[in-house]
PDB file of C-alpha atoms in Angstrom:
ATOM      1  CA  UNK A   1     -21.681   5.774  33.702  1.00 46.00           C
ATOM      2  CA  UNK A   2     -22.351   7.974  36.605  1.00 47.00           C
ATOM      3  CA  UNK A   3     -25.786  10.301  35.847  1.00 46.00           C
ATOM      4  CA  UNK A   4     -24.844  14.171  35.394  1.00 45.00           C
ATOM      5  CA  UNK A   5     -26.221  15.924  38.786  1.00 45.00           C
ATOM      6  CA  UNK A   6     -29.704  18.013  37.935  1.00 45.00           C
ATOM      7  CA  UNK A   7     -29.623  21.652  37.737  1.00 59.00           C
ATOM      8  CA  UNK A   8     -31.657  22.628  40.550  1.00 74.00           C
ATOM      9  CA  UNK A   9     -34.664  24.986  39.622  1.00 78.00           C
ATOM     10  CA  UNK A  10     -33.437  28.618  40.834  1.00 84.00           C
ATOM     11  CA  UNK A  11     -30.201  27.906  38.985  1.00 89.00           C
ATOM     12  CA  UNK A  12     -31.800  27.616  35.809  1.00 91.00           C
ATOM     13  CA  UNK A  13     -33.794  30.925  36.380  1.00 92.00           C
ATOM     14  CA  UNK A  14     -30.427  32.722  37.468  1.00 93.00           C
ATOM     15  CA  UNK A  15     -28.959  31.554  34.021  1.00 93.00           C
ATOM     16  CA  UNK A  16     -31.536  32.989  32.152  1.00 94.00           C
ATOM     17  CA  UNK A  17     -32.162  36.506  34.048  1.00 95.00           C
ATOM     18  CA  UNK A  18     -28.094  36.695  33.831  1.00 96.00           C
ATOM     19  CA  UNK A  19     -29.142  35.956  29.974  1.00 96.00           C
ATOM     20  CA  UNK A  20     -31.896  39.207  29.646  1.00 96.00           C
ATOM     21  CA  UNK A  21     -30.062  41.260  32.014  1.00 97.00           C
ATOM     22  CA  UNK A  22     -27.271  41.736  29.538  1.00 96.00           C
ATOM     23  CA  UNK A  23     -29.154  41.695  26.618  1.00 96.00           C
ATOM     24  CA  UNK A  24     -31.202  44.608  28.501  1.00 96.00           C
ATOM     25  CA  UNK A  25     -27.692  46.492  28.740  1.00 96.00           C
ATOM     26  CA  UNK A  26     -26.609  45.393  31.896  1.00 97.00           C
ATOM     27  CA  UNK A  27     -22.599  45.228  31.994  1.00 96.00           C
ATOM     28  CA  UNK A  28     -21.594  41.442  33.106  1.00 95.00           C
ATOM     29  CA  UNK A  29     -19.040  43.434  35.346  1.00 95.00           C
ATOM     30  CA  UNK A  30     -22.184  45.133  37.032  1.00 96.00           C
ATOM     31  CA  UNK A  31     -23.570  41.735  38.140  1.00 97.00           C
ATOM     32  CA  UNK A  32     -22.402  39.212  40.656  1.00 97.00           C
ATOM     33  CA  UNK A  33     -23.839  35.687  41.607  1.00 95.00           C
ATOM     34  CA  UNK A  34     -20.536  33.918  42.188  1.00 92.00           C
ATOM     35  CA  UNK A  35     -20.262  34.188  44.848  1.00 93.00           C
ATOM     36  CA  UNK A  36     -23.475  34.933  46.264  1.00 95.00           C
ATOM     37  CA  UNK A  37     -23.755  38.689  48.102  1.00 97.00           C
ATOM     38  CA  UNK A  38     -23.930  38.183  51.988  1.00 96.00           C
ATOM     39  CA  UNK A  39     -26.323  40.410  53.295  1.00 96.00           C
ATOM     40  CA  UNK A  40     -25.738  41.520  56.743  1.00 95.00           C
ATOM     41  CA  UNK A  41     -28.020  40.912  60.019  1.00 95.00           C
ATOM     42  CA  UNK A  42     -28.062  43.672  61.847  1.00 91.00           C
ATOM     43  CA  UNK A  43     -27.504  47.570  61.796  1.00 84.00           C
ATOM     44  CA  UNK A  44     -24.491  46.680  64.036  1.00 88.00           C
ATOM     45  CA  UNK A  45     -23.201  44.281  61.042  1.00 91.00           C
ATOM     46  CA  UNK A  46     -23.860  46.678  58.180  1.00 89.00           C
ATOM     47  CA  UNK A  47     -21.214  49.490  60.656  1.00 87.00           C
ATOM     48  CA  UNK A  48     -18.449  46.374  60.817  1.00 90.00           C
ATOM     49  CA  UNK A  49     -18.662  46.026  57.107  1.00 91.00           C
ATOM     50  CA  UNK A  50     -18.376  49.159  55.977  1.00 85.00           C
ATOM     51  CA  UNK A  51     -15.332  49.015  58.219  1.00 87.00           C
ATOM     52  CA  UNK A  52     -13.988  46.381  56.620  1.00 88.00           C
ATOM     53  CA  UNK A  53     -14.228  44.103  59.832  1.00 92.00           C
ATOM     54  CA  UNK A  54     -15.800  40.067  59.956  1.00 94.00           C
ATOM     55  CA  UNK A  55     -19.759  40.285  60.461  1.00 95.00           C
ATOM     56  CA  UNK A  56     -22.995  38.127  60.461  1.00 96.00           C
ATOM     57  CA  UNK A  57     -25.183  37.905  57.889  1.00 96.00           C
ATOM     58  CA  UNK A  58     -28.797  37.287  57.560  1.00 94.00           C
ATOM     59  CA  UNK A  59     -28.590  35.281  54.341  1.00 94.00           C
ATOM     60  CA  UNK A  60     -27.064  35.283  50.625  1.00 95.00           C
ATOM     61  CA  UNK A  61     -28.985  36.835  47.725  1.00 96.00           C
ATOM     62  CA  UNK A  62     -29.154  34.639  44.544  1.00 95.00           C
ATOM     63  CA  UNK A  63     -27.927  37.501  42.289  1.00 97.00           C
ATOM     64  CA  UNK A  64     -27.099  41.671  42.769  1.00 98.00           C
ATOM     65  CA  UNK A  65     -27.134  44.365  40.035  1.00 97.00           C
ATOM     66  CA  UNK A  66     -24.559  47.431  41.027  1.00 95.00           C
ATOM     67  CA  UNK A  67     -25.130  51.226  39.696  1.00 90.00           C
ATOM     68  CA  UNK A  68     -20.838  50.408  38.410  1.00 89.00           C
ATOM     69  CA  UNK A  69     -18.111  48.194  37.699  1.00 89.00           C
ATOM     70  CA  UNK A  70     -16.835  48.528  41.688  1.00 88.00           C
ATOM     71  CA  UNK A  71     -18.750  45.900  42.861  1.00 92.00           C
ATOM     72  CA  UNK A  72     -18.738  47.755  46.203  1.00 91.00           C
ATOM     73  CA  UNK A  73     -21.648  47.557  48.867  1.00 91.00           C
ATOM     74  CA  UNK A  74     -22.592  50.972  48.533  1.00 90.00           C
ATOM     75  CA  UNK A  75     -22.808  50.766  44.540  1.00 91.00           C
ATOM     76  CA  UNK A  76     -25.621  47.651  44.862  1.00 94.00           C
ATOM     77  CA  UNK A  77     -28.811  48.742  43.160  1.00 94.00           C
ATOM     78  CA  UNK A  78     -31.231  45.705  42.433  1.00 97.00           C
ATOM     79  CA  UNK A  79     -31.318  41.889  44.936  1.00 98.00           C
ATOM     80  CA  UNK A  80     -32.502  39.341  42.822  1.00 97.00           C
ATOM     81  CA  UNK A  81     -34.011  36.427  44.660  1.00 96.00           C
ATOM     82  CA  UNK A  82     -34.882  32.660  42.564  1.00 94.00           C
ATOM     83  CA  UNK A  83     -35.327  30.316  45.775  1.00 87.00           C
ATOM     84  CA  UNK A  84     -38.305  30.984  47.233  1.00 85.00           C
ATOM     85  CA  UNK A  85     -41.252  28.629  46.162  1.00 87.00           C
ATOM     86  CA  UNK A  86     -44.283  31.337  45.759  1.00 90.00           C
ATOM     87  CA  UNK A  87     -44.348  34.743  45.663  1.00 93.00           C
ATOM     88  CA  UNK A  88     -45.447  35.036  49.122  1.00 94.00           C
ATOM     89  CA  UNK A  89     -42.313  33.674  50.774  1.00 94.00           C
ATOM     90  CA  UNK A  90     -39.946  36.233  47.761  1.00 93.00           C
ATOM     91  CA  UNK A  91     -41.589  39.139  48.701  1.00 95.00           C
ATOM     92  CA  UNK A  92     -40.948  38.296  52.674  1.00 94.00           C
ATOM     93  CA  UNK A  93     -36.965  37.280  51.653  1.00 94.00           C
ATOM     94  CA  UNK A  94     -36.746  40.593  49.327  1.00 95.00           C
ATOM     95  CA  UNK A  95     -38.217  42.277  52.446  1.00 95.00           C
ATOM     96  CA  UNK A  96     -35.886  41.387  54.743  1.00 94.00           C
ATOM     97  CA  UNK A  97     -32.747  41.593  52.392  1.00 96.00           C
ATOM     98  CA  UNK A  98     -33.767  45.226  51.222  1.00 94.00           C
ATOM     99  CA  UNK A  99     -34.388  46.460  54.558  1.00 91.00           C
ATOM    100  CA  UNK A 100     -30.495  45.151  55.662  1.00 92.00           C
ATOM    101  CA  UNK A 101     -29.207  47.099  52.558  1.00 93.00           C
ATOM    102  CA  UNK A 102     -29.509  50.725  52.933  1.00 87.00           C
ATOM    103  CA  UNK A 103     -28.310  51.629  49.397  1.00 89.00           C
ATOM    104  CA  UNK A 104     -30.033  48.902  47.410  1.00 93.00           C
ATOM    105  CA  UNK A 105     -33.373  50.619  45.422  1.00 92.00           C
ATOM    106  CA  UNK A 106     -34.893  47.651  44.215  1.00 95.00           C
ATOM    107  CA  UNK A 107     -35.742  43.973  44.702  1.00 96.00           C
ATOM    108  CA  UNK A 108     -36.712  41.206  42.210  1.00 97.00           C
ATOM    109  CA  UNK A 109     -38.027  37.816  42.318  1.00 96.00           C
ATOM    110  CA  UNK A 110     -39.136  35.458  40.186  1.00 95.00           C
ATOM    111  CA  UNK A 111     -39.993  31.445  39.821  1.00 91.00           C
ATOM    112  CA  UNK A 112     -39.378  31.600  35.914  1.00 88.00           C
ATOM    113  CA  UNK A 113     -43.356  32.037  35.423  1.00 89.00           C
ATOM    114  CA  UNK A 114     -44.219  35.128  38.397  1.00 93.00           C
ATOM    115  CA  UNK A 115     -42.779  37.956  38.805  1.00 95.00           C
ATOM    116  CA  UNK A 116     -42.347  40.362  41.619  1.00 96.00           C
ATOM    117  CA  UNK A 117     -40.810  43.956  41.720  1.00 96.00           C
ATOM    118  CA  UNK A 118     -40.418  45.324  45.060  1.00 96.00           C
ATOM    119  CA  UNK A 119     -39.345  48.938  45.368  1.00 93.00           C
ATOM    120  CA  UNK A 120     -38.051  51.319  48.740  1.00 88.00           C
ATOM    121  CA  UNK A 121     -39.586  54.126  49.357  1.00 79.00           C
ATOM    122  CA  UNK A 122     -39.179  56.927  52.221  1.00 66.00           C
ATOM    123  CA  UNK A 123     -39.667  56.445  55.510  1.00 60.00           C
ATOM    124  CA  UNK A 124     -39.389  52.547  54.614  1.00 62.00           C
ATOM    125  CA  UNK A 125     -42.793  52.276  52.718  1.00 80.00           C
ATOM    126  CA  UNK A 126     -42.586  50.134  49.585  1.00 90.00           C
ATOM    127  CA  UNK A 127     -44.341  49.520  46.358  1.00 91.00           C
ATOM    128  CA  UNK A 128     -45.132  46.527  45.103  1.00 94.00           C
ATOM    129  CA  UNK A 129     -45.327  45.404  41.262  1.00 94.00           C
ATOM    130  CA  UNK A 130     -46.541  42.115  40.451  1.00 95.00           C
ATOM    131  CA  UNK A 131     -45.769  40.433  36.976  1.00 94.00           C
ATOM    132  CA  UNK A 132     -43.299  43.054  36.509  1.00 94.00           C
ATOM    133  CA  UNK A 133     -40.504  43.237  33.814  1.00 94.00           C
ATOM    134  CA  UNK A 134     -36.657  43.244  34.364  1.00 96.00           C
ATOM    135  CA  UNK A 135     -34.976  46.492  35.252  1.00 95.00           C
ATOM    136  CA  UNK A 136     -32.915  48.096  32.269  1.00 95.00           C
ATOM    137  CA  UNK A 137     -29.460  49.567  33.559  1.00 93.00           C
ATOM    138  CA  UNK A 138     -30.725  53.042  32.784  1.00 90.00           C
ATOM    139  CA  UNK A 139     -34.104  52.892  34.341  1.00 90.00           C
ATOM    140  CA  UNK A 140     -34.719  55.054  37.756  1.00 84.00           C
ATOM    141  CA  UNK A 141     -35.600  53.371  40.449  1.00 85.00           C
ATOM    142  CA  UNK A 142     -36.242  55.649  42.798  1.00 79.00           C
ATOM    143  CA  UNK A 143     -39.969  55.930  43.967  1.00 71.00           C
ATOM    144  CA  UNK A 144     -40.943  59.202  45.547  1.00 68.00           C
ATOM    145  CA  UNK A 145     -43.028  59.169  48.543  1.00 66.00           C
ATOM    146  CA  UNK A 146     -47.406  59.971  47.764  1.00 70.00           C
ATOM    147  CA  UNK A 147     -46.661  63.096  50.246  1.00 72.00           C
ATOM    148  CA  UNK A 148     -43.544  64.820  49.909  1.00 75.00           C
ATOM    149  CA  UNK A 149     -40.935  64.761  52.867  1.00 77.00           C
ATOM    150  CA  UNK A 150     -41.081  66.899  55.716  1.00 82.00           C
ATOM    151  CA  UNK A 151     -38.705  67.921  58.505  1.00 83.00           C
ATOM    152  CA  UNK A 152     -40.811  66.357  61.024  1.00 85.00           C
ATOM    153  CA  UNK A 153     -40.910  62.970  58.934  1.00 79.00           C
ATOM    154  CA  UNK A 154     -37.318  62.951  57.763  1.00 78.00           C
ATOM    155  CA  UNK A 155     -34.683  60.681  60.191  1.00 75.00           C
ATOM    156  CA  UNK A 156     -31.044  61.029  61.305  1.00 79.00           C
ATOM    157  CA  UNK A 157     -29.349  58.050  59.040  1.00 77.00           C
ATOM    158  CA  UNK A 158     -27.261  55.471  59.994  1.00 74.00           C
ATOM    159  CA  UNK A 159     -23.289  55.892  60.184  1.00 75.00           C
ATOM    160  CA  UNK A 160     -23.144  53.149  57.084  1.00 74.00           C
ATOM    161  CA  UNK A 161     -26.270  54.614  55.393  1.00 75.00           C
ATOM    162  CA  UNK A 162     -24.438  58.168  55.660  1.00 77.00           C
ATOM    163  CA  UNK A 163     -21.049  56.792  54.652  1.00 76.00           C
ATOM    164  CA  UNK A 164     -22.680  54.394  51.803  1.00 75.00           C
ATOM    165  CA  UNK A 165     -24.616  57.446  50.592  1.00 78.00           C
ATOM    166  CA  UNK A 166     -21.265  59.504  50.425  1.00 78.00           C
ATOM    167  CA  UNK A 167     -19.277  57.283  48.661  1.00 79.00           C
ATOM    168  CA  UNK A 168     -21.935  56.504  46.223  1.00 76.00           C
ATOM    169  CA  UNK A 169     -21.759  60.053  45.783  1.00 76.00           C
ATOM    170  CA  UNK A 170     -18.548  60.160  45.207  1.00 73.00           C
ATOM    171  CA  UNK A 171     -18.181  57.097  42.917  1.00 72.00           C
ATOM    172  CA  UNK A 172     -21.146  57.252  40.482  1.00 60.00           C
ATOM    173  CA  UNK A 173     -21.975  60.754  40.355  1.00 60.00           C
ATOM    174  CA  UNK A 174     -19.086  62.860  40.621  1.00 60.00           C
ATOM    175  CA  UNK A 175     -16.424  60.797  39.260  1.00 57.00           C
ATOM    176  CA  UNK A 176     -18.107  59.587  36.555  1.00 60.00           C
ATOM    177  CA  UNK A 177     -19.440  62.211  35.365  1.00 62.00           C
ATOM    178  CA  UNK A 178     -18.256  62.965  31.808  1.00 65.00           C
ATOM    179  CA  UNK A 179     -18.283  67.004  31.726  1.00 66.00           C
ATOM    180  CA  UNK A 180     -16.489  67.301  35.230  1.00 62.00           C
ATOM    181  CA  UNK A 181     -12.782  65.134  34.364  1.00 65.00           C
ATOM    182  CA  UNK A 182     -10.653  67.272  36.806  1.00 73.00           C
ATOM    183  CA  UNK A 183     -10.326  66.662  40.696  1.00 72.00           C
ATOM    184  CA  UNK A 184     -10.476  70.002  41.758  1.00 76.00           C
ATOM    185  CA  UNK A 185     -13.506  70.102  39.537  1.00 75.00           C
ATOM    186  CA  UNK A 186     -15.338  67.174  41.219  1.00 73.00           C
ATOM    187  CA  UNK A 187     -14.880  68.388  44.225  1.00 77.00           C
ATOM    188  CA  UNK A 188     -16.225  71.851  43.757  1.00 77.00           C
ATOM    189  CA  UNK A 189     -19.254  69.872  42.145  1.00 75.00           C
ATOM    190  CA  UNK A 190     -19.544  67.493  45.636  1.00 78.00           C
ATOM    191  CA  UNK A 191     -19.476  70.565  47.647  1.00 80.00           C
ATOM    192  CA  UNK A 192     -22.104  72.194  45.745  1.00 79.00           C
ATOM    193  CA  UNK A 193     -24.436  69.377  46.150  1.00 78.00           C
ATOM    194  CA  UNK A 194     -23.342  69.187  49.985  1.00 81.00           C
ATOM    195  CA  UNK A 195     -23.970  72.948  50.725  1.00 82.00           C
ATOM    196  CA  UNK A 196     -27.541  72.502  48.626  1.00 79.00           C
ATOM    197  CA  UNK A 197     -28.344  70.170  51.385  1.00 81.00           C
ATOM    198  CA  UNK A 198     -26.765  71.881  54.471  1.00 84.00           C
ATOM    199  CA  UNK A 199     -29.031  74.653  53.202  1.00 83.00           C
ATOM    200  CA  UNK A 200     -32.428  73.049  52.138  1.00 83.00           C
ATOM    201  CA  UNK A 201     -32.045  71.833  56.063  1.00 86.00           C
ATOM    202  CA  UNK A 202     -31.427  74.739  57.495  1.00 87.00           C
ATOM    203  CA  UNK A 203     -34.526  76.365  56.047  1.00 86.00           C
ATOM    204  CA  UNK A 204     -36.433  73.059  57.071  1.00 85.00           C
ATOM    205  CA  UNK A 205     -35.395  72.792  60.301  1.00 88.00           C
ATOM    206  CA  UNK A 206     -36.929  75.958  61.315  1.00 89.00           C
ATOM    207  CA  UNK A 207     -40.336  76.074  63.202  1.00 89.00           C
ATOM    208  CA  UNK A 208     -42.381  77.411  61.343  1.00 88.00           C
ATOM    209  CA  UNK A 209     -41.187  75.376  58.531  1.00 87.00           C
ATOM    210  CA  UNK A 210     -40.970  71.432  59.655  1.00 87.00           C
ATOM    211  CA  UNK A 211     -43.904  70.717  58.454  1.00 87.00           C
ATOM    212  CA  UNK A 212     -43.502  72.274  55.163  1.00 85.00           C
ATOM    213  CA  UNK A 213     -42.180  69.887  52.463  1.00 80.00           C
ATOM    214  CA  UNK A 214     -37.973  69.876  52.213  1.00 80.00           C
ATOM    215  CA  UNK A 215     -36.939  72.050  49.382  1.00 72.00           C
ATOM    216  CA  UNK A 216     -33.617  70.543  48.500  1.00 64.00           C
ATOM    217  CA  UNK A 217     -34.732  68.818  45.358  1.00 55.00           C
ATOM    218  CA  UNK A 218     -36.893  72.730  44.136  1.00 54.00           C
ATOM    219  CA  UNK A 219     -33.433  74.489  44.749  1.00 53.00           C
ATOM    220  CA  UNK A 220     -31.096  72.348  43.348  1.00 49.00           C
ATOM    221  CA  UNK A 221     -33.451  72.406  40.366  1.00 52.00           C
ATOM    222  CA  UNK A 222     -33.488  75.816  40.487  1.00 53.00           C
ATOM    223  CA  UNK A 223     -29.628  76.397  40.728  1.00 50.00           C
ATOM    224  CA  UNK A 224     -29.360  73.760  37.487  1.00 53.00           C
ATOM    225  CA  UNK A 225     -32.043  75.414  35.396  1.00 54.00           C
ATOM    226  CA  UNK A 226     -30.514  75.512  32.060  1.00 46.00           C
ATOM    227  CA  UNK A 227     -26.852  74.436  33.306  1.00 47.00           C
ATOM    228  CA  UNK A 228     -26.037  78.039  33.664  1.00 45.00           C
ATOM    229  CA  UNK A 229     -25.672  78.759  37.059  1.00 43.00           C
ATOM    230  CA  UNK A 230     -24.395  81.949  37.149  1.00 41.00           C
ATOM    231  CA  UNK A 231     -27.229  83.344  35.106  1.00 44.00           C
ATOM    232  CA  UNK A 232     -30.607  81.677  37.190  1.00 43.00           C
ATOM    233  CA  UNK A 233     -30.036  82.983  40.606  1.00 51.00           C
ATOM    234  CA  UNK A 234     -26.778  84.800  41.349  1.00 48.00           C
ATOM    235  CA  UNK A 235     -27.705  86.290  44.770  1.00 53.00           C
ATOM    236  CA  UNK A 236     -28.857  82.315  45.802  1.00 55.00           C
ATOM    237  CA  UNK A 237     -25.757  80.854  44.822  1.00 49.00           C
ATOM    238  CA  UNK A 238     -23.513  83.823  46.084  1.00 51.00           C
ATOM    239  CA  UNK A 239     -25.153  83.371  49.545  1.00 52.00           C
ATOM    240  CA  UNK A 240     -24.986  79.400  49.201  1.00 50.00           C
ATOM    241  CA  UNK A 241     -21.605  78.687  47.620  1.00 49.00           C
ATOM    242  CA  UNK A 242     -19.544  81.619  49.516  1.00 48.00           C
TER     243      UNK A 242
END
C-alpha cells in the first residue's frame, strides 16, 4: 500500500490561517490561494495587466485577502507569505511582493510559530510588526506617514496605480456604499471626492504652499462634518462643487 504523500510545512500553515481568517470575519469569497496570485515583475508588467494583456511575474504569493468579493487586482488588500524559512528571508519576499502591488496595504508572514506584519506607508516607507496578530476584515490598514505629506514629497503615480486607485474607488467605496443605491447618486458622490482632490492640489501646488502639509484629508473632513453638507461650509462647497 502506497504511503499518502506528506503535507509539506507552508501548506499546513495556509490551512490553518485560511481556518482564523474566517473565523476573524473574513468572507471565504474574499480569499484566494487556489490558485496562487501571480505578482507581476515590473512596472511595465503591472500596465499589461491592468490591460488585460500576458505579463511576467516576479513570483506567486501563498495566499491574498481582497477589500470584496471581485477578486480583482485592484481590490487585493493583505499578501500572505508561508514559504520562507525565517523571518528574515519573509520580510525580504513580502518586500518585494508589496512593492509590485500598488494597491495591496499589508503583508503577512508566518512559519506557524513567528509572525511578521509588514505595512506600506508613503513615499514607500514601511512599518514593521513582529509577533503580530491576523488582520480582521474590518481593521484599517492604512499607516499614515510620522510627517504629514507635502507637495514637494508627494509623486505623479503610475498609469496602473492611478487606474487601480480609481476603480477601487469605484468598486468598494461608491458602489457599495449602503446610503448612496442610485447611479446618478454614486456618481455625484465620486465627483465630489474627485473635485476635493483637484482642489486640495491646487491649493498645494502653489509656491508658497508646497511645503505646507496637503489639506485634502482637513477639507474633506470639513465638508463631512456631521453628514450635513449644506449646513458646514456652503460658500466652500458652492465654490468646489459648481
Amino acid at each position: 500500500m502506497a504511503e499518502p504523500t506528506p503535507t509539506k510545512p507552508e501548506e499546513t500553515v495556509r490551512q490553518q490561517i485560511l481556518k482564523d481568517l474566517m473565523r476573524l470575519g473574513w468572507k471565504e469569497t474574499q480569499l484566494r490561494w487556489k490558485p496562487e496570485w501571480q505578482v507581476p515583475d515590473t512596472p511595465h508588467d503591472l500596465t499589461k495587466r491592468e490591460r488585460g494583456q500576458k505579463y511576467a511575474v516576479c513570483g506567486s504569493a501563498d495566499l491574498v485577502a481582497f477589500a470584496d468579493d471581485s477578486g480583482e487586482w485592484y481590490a487585493l488588500q493583505v499578501i500572505f507569505e508561508f514559504k520562507a524559512p525565517d523571518i528574515a528571508h519573509g520580510k525580504a519576499q513580502l518586500l518585494r511582493y508589496l512593492s509590485n502591488e500598488p494597491m495591496a496595504k499589508m503583508g503577512f508572514w508566518t512559519n506557524g510559530s513567528q509572525t511578521l506584519a509588514v505595512y506600506k506607508r508613503h513615499q514607500s516607507e514601511w512599518v514593521f510588526v513582529e509577533n503580530a496578530g491576523l488582520p480582521h476584515p474590518t481593521d484599517d490598514l492604512t499607516q499614515p506617514p510620522d510627517v504629514p505629506p507635502t507637495w514637494n514629497t508627494m509623486r505623479q503615480p503610475s498609469e496602473a496605480e492611478l487606474s487601480g486607485a480609481l476603480k477601487r474607488l469605484v468598486a468598494t467605496v461608491v458602489v457599495s456604499d449602503p446610503h448612496v443605491v442610485r447611479r446618478e447618486d454614486q456618481l455625484r458622490e465620486l465627483l465630489h471626492i474627485l473635485l476635493v482632490k483637484l482642489e486640495s492640489d491646487a491649493i498645494a501646488s502653489r509656491s508658497a504652499n508646497r511645503d505646507n502639509s496637503v489639506d485634502f484629508q482637513n477639507l474633506w473632513r470639513r465638508i463631512n462634518e456631521g453628514g450635513n453638507h449644506g449646513k458646514q461650509s456652503p460658500r466652500e462647497l458652492q465654490r468646489i462643487f459648481s
